[in-house]
């Protein structure tokens, strides 16, 4: 008869923490999926424009609601975040920016840039 012994644990699990690069890598993948879903919204808008003016008015009413605006704002942020994340990975593929200080600056620039570009795009095309 075998006795069950506690399984060994890795000593690194007790000191493990999430780094910003890990979190943004996961967010990059999530925004990639969100872009697929958001592109369906673009297809609905184009289809409504092709069907009739009444269908387009319905889509405009949905997209113009507070929830529709929130979804479109999130889609815009996902687009810019994924774009800048792709450029970050392209830079890293050339083996540049891999040391710790440069990597942190690039990651924070990716996050700040996606927020600023989203606000700028909405300020130019939606709010004003």
Short mmCIF file of N, CA and C in Angstrom, two decimals:
data_model
loop_
_atom_site.label_atom_id
_atom_site.label_comp_id
_atom_site.label_asym_id
_atom_site.label_seq_id
_atom_site.Cartn_x
_atom_site.Cartn_y
_atom_site.Cartn_z
N UNK A 1 0.83 -1.16 0.00
CA UNK A 1 0.00 0.00 0.00
C UNK A 1 0.89 1.24 0.00
N UNK A 2 0.53 2.19 -0.86
CA UNK A 2 1.33 3.41 -0.95
C UNK A 2 0.69 4.51 -0.10
N UNK A 3 1.52 5.26 0.49
CA UNK A 3 1.02 6.41 1.25
C UNK A 3 1.19 7.66 0.41
N UNK A 4 0.26 8.53 0.54
CA UNK A 4 0.36 9.75 -0.26
C UNK A 4 1.20 10.78 0.49
N UNK A 5 2.17 11.27 -0.20
CA UNK A 5 3.04 12.29 0.37
C UNK A 5 2.70 13.63 -0.27
N UNK A 6 2.91 14.70 0.44
CA UNK A 6 2.66 16.00 -0.19
C UNK A 6 3.60 16.22 -1.37
N UNK A 7 3.06 16.76 -2.41
CA UNK A 7 3.87 17.01 -3.60
C UNK A 7 4.83 18.16 -3.33
N UNK A 8 6.01 18.10 -3.88
CA UNK A 8 6.96 19.19 -3.66
C UNK A 8 6.48 20.46 -4.38
N UNK A 9 6.80 21.57 -3.81
CA UNK A 9 6.46 22.84 -4.45
C UNK A 9 7.73 23.54 -4.88
N UNK A 10 7.61 24.28 -5.93
CA UNK A 10 8.76 25.02 -6.43
C UNK A 10 9.00 26.22 -5.52
N UNK A 11 10.24 26.49 -5.18
CA UNK A 11 10.49 27.66 -4.32
C UNK A 11 10.18 28.97 -5.04
N UNK A 12 10.12 28.92 -6.37
CA UNK A 12 9.87 30.15 -7.12
C UNK A 12 8.40 30.56 -7.07
N UNK A 13 7.50 29.63 -6.75
CA UNK A 13 6.09 29.98 -6.70
C UNK A 13 5.77 30.95 -5.58
N UNK A 14 6.55 30.91 -4.52
CA UNK A 14 6.28 31.81 -3.41
C UNK A 14 6.75 33.24 -3.68
N UNK A 15 7.65 33.42 -4.62
CA UNK A 15 8.15 34.76 -4.93
C UNK A 15 7.70 35.24 -6.30
N UNK A 16 6.82 34.49 -6.93
CA UNK A 16 6.37 34.79 -8.28
C UNK A 16 5.43 35.99 -8.26
N UNK A 17 5.58 36.90 -9.19
CA UNK A 17 4.66 38.03 -9.31
C UNK A 17 4.46 38.36 -10.79
N UNK A 18 3.33 38.95 -11.08
CA UNK A 18 3.03 39.32 -12.46
C UNK A 18 3.80 40.58 -12.82
N UNK A 19 4.48 40.53 -13.93
CA UNK A 19 5.17 41.71 -14.45
C UNK A 19 4.25 42.41 -15.44
N UNK A 20 4.49 43.69 -15.64
CA UNK A 20 3.67 44.46 -16.57
C UNK A 20 3.76 43.89 -17.98
N UNK A 21 4.93 43.38 -18.36
CA UNK A 21 5.07 42.80 -19.69
C UNK A 21 4.20 41.56 -19.86
N UNK A 22 4.06 40.77 -18.80
CA UNK A 22 3.20 39.59 -18.87
C UNK A 22 1.73 39.99 -19.01
N UNK A 23 1.33 40.97 -18.24
CA UNK A 23 -0.06 41.40 -18.27
C UNK A 23 -0.41 41.97 -19.64
N UNK A 24 0.47 42.82 -20.18
CA UNK A 24 0.19 43.41 -21.49
C UNK A 24 0.29 42.39 -22.61
N UNK A 25 1.06 41.34 -22.44
CA UNK A 25 1.09 40.27 -23.42
C UNK A 25 -0.26 39.56 -23.47
N UNK A 26 -0.83 39.32 -22.31
CA UNK A 26 -2.15 38.70 -22.25
C UNK A 26 -3.20 39.65 -22.82
N UNK A 27 -3.10 40.93 -22.48
CA UNK A 27 -4.05 41.92 -23.00
C UNK A 27 -3.93 42.03 -24.52
N UNK A 28 -2.71 41.89 -25.05
CA UNK A 28 -2.52 41.93 -26.51
C UNK A 28 -3.30 40.80 -27.18
N UNK A 29 -3.28 39.64 -26.59
CA UNK A 29 -4.03 38.51 -27.15
C UNK A 29 -5.53 38.74 -27.04
N UNK A 30 -5.96 39.28 -25.91
CA UNK A 30 -7.39 39.56 -25.71
C UNK A 30 -7.87 40.62 -26.69
N UNK A 31 -7.06 41.66 -26.91
CA UNK A 31 -7.47 42.70 -27.86
C UNK A 31 -7.51 42.16 -29.28
N UNK A 32 -6.67 41.18 -29.59
CA UNK A 32 -6.74 40.56 -30.91
C UNK A 32 -8.08 39.88 -31.12
N UNK A 33 -8.57 39.19 -30.11
CA UNK A 33 -9.89 38.55 -30.20
C UNK A 33 -10.98 39.62 -30.24
N UNK A 34 -10.83 40.67 -29.44
CA UNK A 34 -11.83 41.75 -29.42
C UNK A 34 -11.92 42.43 -30.78
N UNK A 35 -10.82 42.50 -31.50
CA UNK A 35 -10.86 43.12 -32.83
C UNK A 35 -11.67 42.28 -33.80
N UNK A 36 -11.62 40.96 -33.66
CA UNK A 36 -12.46 40.11 -34.50
C UNK A 36 -13.94 40.39 -34.22
N UNK A 37 -14.29 40.46 -32.95
CA UNK A 37 -15.68 40.71 -32.58
C UNK A 37 -16.09 42.12 -33.01
N UNK A 38 -15.21 43.09 -32.80
CA UNK A 38 -15.52 44.46 -33.18
C UNK A 38 -15.66 44.65 -34.67
N UNK A 39 -14.95 43.86 -35.44
CA UNK A 39 -15.08 43.94 -36.89
C UNK A 39 -16.47 43.49 -37.34
N UNK A 40 -17.09 42.62 -36.58
CA UNK A 40 -18.48 42.25 -36.87
C UNK A 40 -19.40 43.46 -36.75
N UNK A 41 -19.11 44.35 -35.80
CA UNK A 41 -19.91 45.57 -35.68
C UNK A 41 -19.75 46.45 -36.91
N UNK A 42 -18.54 46.53 -37.43
CA UNK A 42 -18.30 47.28 -38.66
C UNK A 42 -19.07 46.67 -39.82
N UNK A 43 -19.10 45.35 -39.88
CA UNK A 43 -19.85 44.67 -40.94
C UNK A 43 -21.35 44.92 -40.81
N UNK A 44 -21.86 44.96 -39.59
CA UNK A 44 -23.28 45.26 -39.37
C UNK A 44 -23.59 46.67 -39.86
N UNK A 45 -22.71 47.61 -39.56
CA UNK A 45 -22.91 49.00 -39.99
C UNK A 45 -22.91 49.11 -41.51
N UNK A 46 -21.97 48.45 -42.18
CA UNK A 46 -21.90 48.48 -43.64
C UNK A 46 -23.12 47.79 -44.25
N UNK A 47 -23.52 46.66 -43.68
CA UNK A 47 -24.70 45.95 -44.19
C UNK A 47 -25.96 46.80 -44.02
N UNK A 48 -26.09 47.48 -42.89
CA UNK A 48 -27.26 48.33 -42.66
C UNK A 48 -27.28 49.49 -43.65
N UNK A 49 -26.11 50.03 -43.96
CA UNK A 49 -26.05 51.11 -44.95
C UNK A 49 -26.45 50.61 -46.33
N UNK A 50 -26.14 49.37 -46.63
CA UNK A 50 -26.47 48.81 -47.94
C UNK A 50 -27.94 48.39 -48.03
N UNK A 51 -28.54 48.05 -46.90
CA UNK A 51 -29.92 47.55 -46.92
C UNK A 51 -30.92 48.69 -47.12
N UNK A 52 -30.91 49.65 -46.21
CA UNK A 52 -31.89 50.74 -46.32
C UNK A 52 -31.52 51.86 -45.35
N UNK A 53 -32.03 53.06 -45.61
CA UNK A 53 -31.80 54.15 -44.65
C UNK A 53 -32.41 53.87 -43.28
N UNK A 54 -33.52 53.14 -43.25
CA UNK A 54 -34.15 52.82 -41.97
C UNK A 54 -33.27 51.89 -41.13
N UNK A 55 -32.67 50.90 -41.79
CA UNK A 55 -31.76 49.98 -41.09
C UNK A 55 -30.55 50.74 -40.56
N UNK A 56 -30.06 51.68 -41.36
CA UNK A 56 -28.91 52.47 -40.92
C UNK A 56 -29.27 53.34 -39.72
N UNK A 57 -30.48 53.87 -39.70
CA UNK A 57 -30.93 54.67 -38.56
C UNK A 57 -31.00 53.83 -37.29
N UNK A 58 -31.43 52.59 -37.43
CA UNK A 58 -31.49 51.69 -36.26
C UNK A 58 -30.08 51.43 -35.72
N UNK A 59 -29.14 51.16 -36.63
CA UNK A 59 -27.76 50.92 -36.21
C UNK A 59 -27.17 52.18 -35.58
N UNK A 60 -27.45 53.35 -36.15
CA UNK A 60 -26.96 54.60 -35.57
C UNK A 60 -27.54 54.83 -34.18
N UNK A 61 -28.80 54.46 -33.99
CA UNK A 61 -29.41 54.60 -32.67
C UNK A 61 -28.73 53.69 -31.65
N UNK A 62 -28.41 52.48 -32.08
CA UNK A 62 -27.74 51.54 -31.17
C UNK A 62 -26.31 52.00 -30.88
N UNK A 63 -25.57 52.37 -31.93
CA UNK A 63 -24.19 52.82 -31.74
C UNK A 63 -24.13 54.17 -31.03
N UNK A 64 -25.18 54.96 -31.13
CA UNK A 64 -25.21 56.26 -30.48
C UNK A 64 -25.62 56.23 -29.02
N UNK A 65 -26.11 55.09 -28.55
CA UNK A 65 -26.48 54.97 -27.14
C UNK A 65 -25.21 54.96 -26.28
N UNK A 66 -25.38 55.14 -24.98
CA UNK A 66 -24.21 55.17 -24.10
C UNK A 66 -23.46 53.84 -24.14
N UNK A 67 -24.20 52.74 -24.21
CA UNK A 67 -23.55 51.43 -24.26
C UNK A 67 -22.83 51.23 -25.60
N UNK A 68 -23.47 51.65 -26.69
CA UNK A 68 -22.84 51.55 -28.01
C UNK A 68 -21.58 52.38 -28.09
N UNK A 69 -21.62 53.59 -27.51
CA UNK A 69 -20.44 54.45 -27.49
C UNK A 69 -19.32 53.82 -26.66
N UNK A 70 -19.69 53.19 -25.56
CA UNK A 70 -18.69 52.52 -24.71
C UNK A 70 -18.03 51.37 -25.46
N UNK A 71 -18.83 50.59 -26.17
CA UNK A 71 -18.29 49.47 -26.95
C UNK A 71 -17.37 49.99 -28.06
N UNK A 72 -17.79 51.03 -28.75
CA UNK A 72 -16.96 51.59 -29.82
C UNK A 72 -15.68 52.21 -29.27
N UNK A 73 -15.77 52.84 -28.10
CA UNK A 73 -14.57 53.39 -27.46
C UNK A 73 -13.60 52.26 -27.11
N UNK A 74 -14.13 51.18 -26.56
CA UNK A 74 -13.29 50.01 -26.24
C UNK A 74 -12.68 49.39 -27.49
N UNK A 75 -13.46 49.35 -28.57
CA UNK A 75 -12.94 48.82 -29.84
C UNK A 75 -11.80 49.69 -30.34
N UNK A 76 -11.96 51.01 -30.24
CA UNK A 76 -10.90 51.92 -30.68
C UNK A 76 -9.64 51.72 -29.85
N UNK A 77 -9.80 51.59 -28.53
CA UNK A 77 -8.63 51.37 -27.68
C UNK A 77 -7.98 50.03 -28.03
N UNK A 78 -8.77 49.00 -28.23
CA UNK A 78 -8.22 47.68 -28.58
C UNK A 78 -7.44 47.76 -29.89
N UNK A 79 -7.95 48.53 -30.84
CA UNK A 79 -7.27 48.68 -32.12
C UNK A 79 -5.90 49.34 -31.94
N UNK A 80 -5.86 50.45 -31.21
CA UNK A 80 -4.58 51.14 -31.01
C UNK A 80 -3.64 50.33 -30.12
N UNK A 81 -4.16 49.69 -29.09
CA UNK A 81 -3.31 48.89 -28.21
C UNK A 81 -2.69 47.72 -28.98
N UNK A 82 -3.50 47.06 -29.79
CA UNK A 82 -3.00 45.92 -30.55
C UNK A 82 -1.98 46.38 -31.59
N UNK A 83 -2.23 47.53 -32.21
CA UNK A 83 -1.28 48.08 -33.18
C UNK A 83 0.06 48.38 -32.53
N UNK A 84 0.03 49.09 -31.42
CA UNK A 84 1.29 49.43 -30.75
C UNK A 84 1.96 48.20 -30.15
N UNK A 85 1.17 47.25 -29.67
CA UNK A 85 1.74 46.00 -29.17
C UNK A 85 2.43 45.22 -30.27
N UNK A 86 1.84 45.22 -31.47
CA UNK A 86 2.47 44.57 -32.61
C UNK A 86 3.79 45.22 -32.98
N UNK A 87 3.83 46.56 -32.92
CA UNK A 87 5.09 47.26 -33.18
C UNK A 87 6.13 46.95 -32.10
N UNK A 88 5.66 46.81 -30.86
CA UNK A 88 6.57 46.44 -29.76
C UNK A 88 7.18 45.07 -30.01
N UNK A 89 6.34 44.10 -30.41
CA UNK A 89 6.86 42.76 -30.69
C UNK A 89 7.78 42.77 -31.91
N UNK A 90 7.47 43.61 -32.89
CA UNK A 90 8.34 43.73 -34.05
C UNK A 90 9.71 44.26 -33.64
N UNK A 91 9.73 45.24 -32.75
CA UNK A 91 10.99 45.77 -32.23
C UNK A 91 11.74 44.69 -31.47
N UNK A 92 11.04 43.93 -30.65
CA UNK A 92 11.70 42.88 -29.88
C UNK A 92 12.21 41.76 -30.78
N UNK A 93 11.57 41.54 -31.91
CA UNK A 93 12.06 40.52 -32.85
C UNK A 93 13.42 40.89 -33.42
N UNK A 94 13.75 42.16 -33.41
CA UNK A 94 15.07 42.59 -33.88
C UNK A 94 16.09 42.58 -32.76
N UNK A 95 15.71 42.08 -31.58
CA UNK A 95 16.56 41.99 -30.39
C UNK A 95 16.93 43.36 -29.85
N UNK A 96 16.08 44.35 -30.08
CA UNK A 96 16.28 45.69 -29.51
C UNK A 96 15.28 45.91 -28.39
N UNK A 97 15.69 46.69 -27.40
CA UNK A 97 14.80 47.03 -26.31
C UNK A 97 14.51 45.89 -25.36
N UNK A 98 15.39 44.92 -25.26
CA UNK A 98 15.13 43.77 -24.41
C UNK A 98 15.71 43.92 -23.00
N UNK A 99 16.59 44.90 -22.78
CA UNK A 99 17.11 45.07 -21.43
C UNK A 99 16.00 45.66 -20.55
N UNK A 100 16.15 45.50 -19.25
CA UNK A 100 15.05 45.81 -18.34
C UNK A 100 14.55 47.26 -18.42
N UNK A 101 15.41 48.27 -18.34
CA UNK A 101 14.85 49.64 -18.38
C UNK A 101 14.17 49.95 -19.71
N UNK A 102 14.77 49.55 -20.81
CA UNK A 102 14.17 49.83 -22.12
C UNK A 102 12.85 49.09 -22.28
N UNK A 103 12.81 47.86 -21.83
CA UNK A 103 11.58 47.07 -21.94
C UNK A 103 10.44 47.72 -21.16
N UNK A 104 10.73 48.19 -19.96
CA UNK A 104 9.69 48.84 -19.15
C UNK A 104 9.21 50.14 -19.80
N UNK A 105 10.13 50.92 -20.36
CA UNK A 105 9.73 52.16 -21.03
C UNK A 105 8.87 51.87 -22.26
N UNK A 106 9.24 50.85 -23.01
CA UNK A 106 8.47 50.50 -24.21
C UNK A 106 7.07 50.02 -23.82
N UNK A 107 6.98 49.22 -22.78
CA UNK A 107 5.69 48.70 -22.34
C UNK A 107 4.80 49.83 -21.83
N UNK A 108 5.36 50.71 -21.03
CA UNK A 108 4.57 51.85 -20.53
C UNK A 108 4.19 52.80 -21.66
N UNK A 109 5.09 52.96 -22.63
CA UNK A 109 4.77 53.78 -23.80
C UNK A 109 3.66 53.17 -24.62
N UNK A 110 3.64 51.85 -24.70
CA UNK A 110 2.57 51.15 -25.41
C UNK A 110 1.22 51.43 -24.74
N UNK A 111 1.18 51.32 -23.44
CA UNK A 111 -0.06 51.55 -22.71
C UNK A 111 -0.49 53.01 -22.79
N UNK A 112 0.43 53.93 -22.52
CA UNK A 112 0.10 55.35 -22.57
C UNK A 112 -0.25 55.79 -23.99
N UNK A 113 0.50 55.28 -24.97
CA UNK A 113 0.23 55.64 -26.36
C UNK A 113 -1.13 55.18 -26.83
N UNK A 114 -1.53 53.98 -26.43
CA UNK A 114 -2.85 53.49 -26.85
C UNK A 114 -3.97 54.32 -26.23
N UNK A 115 -3.79 54.73 -24.99
CA UNK A 115 -4.80 55.58 -24.34
C UNK A 115 -4.84 56.95 -25.01
N UNK A 116 -3.67 57.55 -25.24
CA UNK A 116 -3.62 58.88 -25.86
C UNK A 116 -4.16 58.87 -27.28
N UNK A 117 -3.80 57.86 -28.06
CA UNK A 117 -4.30 57.78 -29.44
C UNK A 117 -5.81 57.57 -29.48
N UNK A 118 -6.33 56.80 -28.54
CA UNK A 118 -7.78 56.60 -28.47
C UNK A 118 -8.49 57.91 -28.14
N UNK A 119 -7.99 58.61 -27.13
CA UNK A 119 -8.60 59.89 -26.77
C UNK A 119 -8.48 60.90 -27.90
N UNK A 120 -7.35 60.92 -28.58
CA UNK A 120 -7.15 61.83 -29.70
C UNK A 120 -8.10 61.51 -30.85
N UNK A 121 -8.22 60.24 -31.18
CA UNK A 121 -9.12 59.84 -32.27
C UNK A 121 -10.56 60.20 -31.94
N UNK A 122 -10.98 59.96 -30.71
CA UNK A 122 -12.36 60.29 -30.34
C UNK A 122 -12.56 61.79 -30.26
N UNK A 123 -11.54 62.53 -29.82
CA UNK A 123 -11.66 63.98 -29.76
C UNK A 123 -11.80 64.57 -31.16
N UNK A 124 -11.08 64.05 -32.11
CA UNK A 124 -11.12 64.58 -33.47
C UNK A 124 -12.38 64.14 -34.21
N UNK A 125 -12.70 62.87 -34.15
CA UNK A 125 -13.76 62.33 -35.01
C UNK A 125 -15.13 62.21 -34.36
N UNK A 126 -15.22 62.26 -33.05
CA UNK A 126 -16.51 62.03 -32.40
C UNK A 126 -16.95 63.24 -31.57
N UNK A 127 -16.10 63.69 -30.67
CA UNK A 127 -16.52 64.70 -29.71
C UNK A 127 -16.58 66.10 -30.30
N UNK A 128 -15.71 66.42 -31.28
CA UNK A 128 -15.69 67.78 -31.84
C UNK A 128 -16.12 67.80 -33.27
#
